[in-house]
Structure formats: C-alpha cells, structure tokens
GROMACS .gro file of C-alpha atoms in nm:
model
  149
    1UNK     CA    1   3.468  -2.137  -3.745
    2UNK     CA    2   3.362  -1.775  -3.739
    3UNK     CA    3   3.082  -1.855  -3.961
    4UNK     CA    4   2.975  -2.061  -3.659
    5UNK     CA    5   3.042  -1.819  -3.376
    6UNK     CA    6   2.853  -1.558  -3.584
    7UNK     CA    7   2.549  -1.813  -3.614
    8UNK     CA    8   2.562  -1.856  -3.180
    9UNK     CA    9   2.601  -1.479  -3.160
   10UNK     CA   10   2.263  -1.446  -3.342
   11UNK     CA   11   2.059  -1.725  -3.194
   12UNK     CA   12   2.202  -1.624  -2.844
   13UNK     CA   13   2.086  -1.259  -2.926
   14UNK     CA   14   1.718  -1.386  -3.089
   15UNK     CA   15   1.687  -1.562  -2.745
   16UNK     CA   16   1.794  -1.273  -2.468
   17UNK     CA   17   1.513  -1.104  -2.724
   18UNK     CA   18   1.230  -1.315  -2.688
   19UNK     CA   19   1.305  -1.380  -2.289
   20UNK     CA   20   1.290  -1.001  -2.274
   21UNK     CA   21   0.980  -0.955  -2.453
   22UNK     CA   22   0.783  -1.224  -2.224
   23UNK     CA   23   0.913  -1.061  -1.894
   24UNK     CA   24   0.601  -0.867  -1.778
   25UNK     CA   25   0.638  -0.580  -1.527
   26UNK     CA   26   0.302  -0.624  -1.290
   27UNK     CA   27   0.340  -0.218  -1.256
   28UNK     CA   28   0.226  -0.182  -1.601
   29UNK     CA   29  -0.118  -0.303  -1.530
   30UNK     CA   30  -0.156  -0.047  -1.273
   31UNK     CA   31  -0.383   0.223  -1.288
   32UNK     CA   32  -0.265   0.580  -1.282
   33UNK     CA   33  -0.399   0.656  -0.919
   34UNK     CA   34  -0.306   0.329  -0.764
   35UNK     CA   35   0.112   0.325  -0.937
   36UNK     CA   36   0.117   0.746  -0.801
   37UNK     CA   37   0.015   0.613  -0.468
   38UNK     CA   38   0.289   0.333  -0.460
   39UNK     CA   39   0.518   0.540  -0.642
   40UNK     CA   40   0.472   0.838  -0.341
   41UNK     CA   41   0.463   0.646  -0.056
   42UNK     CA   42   0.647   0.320  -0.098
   43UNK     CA   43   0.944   0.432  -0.341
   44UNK     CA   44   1.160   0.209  -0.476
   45UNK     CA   45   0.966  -0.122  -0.438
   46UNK     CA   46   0.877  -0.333  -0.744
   47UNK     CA   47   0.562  -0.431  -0.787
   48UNK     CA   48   0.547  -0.803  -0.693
   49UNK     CA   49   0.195  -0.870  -0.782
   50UNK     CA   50  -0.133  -0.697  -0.921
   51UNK     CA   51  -0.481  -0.844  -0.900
   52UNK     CA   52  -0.836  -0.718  -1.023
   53UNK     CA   53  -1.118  -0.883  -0.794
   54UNK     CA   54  -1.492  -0.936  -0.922
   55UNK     CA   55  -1.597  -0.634  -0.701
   56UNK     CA   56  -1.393  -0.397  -0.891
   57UNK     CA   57  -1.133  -0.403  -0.589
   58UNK     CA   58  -0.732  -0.434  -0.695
   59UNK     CA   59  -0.457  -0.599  -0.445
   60UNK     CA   60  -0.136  -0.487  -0.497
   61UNK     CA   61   0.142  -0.692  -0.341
   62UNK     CA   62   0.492  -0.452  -0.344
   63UNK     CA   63   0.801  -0.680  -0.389
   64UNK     CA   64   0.938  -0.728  -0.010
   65UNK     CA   65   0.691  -0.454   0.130
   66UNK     CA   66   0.328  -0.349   0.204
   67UNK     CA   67   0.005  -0.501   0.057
   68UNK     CA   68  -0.216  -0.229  -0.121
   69UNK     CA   69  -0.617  -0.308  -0.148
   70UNK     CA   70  -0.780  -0.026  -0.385
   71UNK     CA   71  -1.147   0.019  -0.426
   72UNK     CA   72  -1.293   0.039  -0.774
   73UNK     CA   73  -1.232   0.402  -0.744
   74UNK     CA   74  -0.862   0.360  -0.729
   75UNK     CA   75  -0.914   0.472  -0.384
   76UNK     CA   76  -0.716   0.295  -0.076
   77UNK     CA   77  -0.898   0.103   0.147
   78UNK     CA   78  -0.596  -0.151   0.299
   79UNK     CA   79  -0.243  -0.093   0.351
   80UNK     CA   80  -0.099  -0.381   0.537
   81UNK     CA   81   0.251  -0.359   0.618
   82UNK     CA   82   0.277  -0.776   0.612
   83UNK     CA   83   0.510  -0.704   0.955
   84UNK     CA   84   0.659  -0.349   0.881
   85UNK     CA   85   0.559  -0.077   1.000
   86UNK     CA   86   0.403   0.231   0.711
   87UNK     CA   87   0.574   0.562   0.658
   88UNK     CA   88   0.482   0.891   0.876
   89UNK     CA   89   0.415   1.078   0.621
   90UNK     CA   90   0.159   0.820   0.475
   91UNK     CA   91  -0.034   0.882   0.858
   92UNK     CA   92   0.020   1.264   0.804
   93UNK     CA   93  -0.146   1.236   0.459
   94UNK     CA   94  -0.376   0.989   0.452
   95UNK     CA   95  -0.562   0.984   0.827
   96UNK     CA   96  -0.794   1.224   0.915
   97UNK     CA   97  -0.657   1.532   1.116
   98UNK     CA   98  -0.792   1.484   1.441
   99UNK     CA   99  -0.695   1.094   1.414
  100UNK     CA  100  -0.306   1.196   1.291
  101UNK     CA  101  -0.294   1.443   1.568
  102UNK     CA  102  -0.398   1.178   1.837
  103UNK     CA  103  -0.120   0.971   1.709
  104UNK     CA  104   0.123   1.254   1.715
  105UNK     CA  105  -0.002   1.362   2.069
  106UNK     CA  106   0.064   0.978   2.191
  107UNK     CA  107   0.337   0.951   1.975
  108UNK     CA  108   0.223   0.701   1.758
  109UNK     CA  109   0.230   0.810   1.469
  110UNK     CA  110   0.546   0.597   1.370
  111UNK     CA  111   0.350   0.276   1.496
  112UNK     CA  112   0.105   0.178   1.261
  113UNK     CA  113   0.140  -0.160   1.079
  114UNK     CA  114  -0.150  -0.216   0.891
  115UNK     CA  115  -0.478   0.052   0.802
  116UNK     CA  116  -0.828   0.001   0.679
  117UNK     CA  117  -1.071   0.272   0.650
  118UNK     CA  118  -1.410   0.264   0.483
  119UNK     CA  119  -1.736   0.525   0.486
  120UNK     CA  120  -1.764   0.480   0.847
  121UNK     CA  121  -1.402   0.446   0.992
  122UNK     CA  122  -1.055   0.403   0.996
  123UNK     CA  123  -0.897   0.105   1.169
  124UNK     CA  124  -0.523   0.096   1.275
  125UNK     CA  125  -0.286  -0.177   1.397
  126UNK     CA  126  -0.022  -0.123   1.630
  127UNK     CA  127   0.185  -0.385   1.752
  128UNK     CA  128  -0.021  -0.383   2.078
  129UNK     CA  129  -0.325  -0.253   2.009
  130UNK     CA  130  -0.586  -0.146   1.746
  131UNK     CA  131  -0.703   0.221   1.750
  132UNK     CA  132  -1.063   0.322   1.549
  133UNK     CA  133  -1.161   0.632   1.464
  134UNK     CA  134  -1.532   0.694   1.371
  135UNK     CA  135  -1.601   0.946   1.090
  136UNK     CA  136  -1.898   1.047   1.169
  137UNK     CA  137  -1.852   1.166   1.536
  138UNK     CA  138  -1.459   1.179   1.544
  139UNK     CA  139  -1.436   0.947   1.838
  140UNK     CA  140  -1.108   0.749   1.840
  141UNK     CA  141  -1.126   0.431   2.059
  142UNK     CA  142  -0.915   0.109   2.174
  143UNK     CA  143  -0.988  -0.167   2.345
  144UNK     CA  144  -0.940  -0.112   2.721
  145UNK     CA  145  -1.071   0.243   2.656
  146UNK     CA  146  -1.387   0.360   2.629
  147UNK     CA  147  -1.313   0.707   2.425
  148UNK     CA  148  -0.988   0.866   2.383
  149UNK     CA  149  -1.169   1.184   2.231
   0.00000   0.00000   0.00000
C-alpha cells in the first residue's frame, strides 16, 4: 500500500511538472521597451496576449485591460482602453505639452479612452468626442470646432 501511494505521489508530481513547464507567460516574449511601458503604466495586469505583425508592429492585449500597438521601434502608436478609460499620468507623460495642457485646461485629461499618434498627429477618444492635435503646427481640433488653439 505505501509502495503504491509513493508511486501516485511521483507520477502526480512528474505531471504538476510537465503542466508547469508548458504554461507560457505571453510577457516573456516582450521586448524590454514595450514590458517597461506596460509594467509603468498599466501595473498589475497580465499580459493576455502578444503578437508580432509582418510590418514589424507588436499588439499587446493586457489581461482585462488596454490594447497596446508598438511600432517596430518599440515605440507606442495605439493604446485603446477596449471601454476604460487610460491613466492621467499616461496623458501627462505621453501627449505633447501643449495637447496635455488643453486637456487639463478643459479638464479632460481623465477622459481619454483610446490614443493614436503617428509623425503627423495624435488622435484621442473621449466618450463624446475625438480631439487631434497636429504636430507640426500645434493646432488641436474637434469636430464641431474649427481650432481650439
């Protein structure tokens, strides 16, 4: 009898081995840049998903929070808070100066749900509206408004 509780004991421990050894943690594919980013700004979410694209772009997918796009230069170009709205102090980091302090002026800056930004500009979602802000010239506009700066 306890040679045969002794046998369980080891087959039950060779399998919590092997189920623990083909777990996979998605954050462990993540580059350095893109896992500080998540890390600072979204702590204490798992990393659901992770997902190289032919263009060199990655789309990270946080376990019940945002969805991260990086370029190929591990640099953000999409934070989408899938219905939740993103931190302050990503706005206060991330957005331009002149774009964070329209927000703060308008008191906004705790509104944003989703934000794109490329060479030219950076694109925000509120719940009712969608602000841009051109790099080039600094001119923020939404619809209904011709310039806000």
């Amino acid at each position: 009898m306890k040679k045969a509780t002794n046998l369980f004991l080891i087959i039950m421990l060779g399998v919590i081995v092997v189920l623990g050894a083909c777990t996979s943690d998605a954050s462990e594919e993540l580059p350095s840049p893109v896992s500080q980013f998540a890390t600072q700004y979204f702590p204490g979410l798992g990393v659901k998903s992770y997902n190289e694209l032919s263009n060199g772009d990655c789309i990270v997918q946080l376990s019940g929070g945002p969805t991260l796009r990086f370029n190929s230069e591990d640099q953000w170009i999409e934070i989408d808070g899938n219905g939740a709205l993103l931190p302050q102090v990503l706005m206060y980091d991330q957005l331009p100066t002149e774009l964070y302090d329209y927000l703060q002026g308008t008191e906004q800056q705790s509104d944003v749900y989703e934000v794109k930004r490329d060479k030219y500009y950076y694109k925000l979602t509120m719940q009712d509206t969608v602000i841009t802000y051109d790099i080039a010239t600094g001119k923020i506009t939404y619809p209904g408004e011709s310039s806000a700066k």
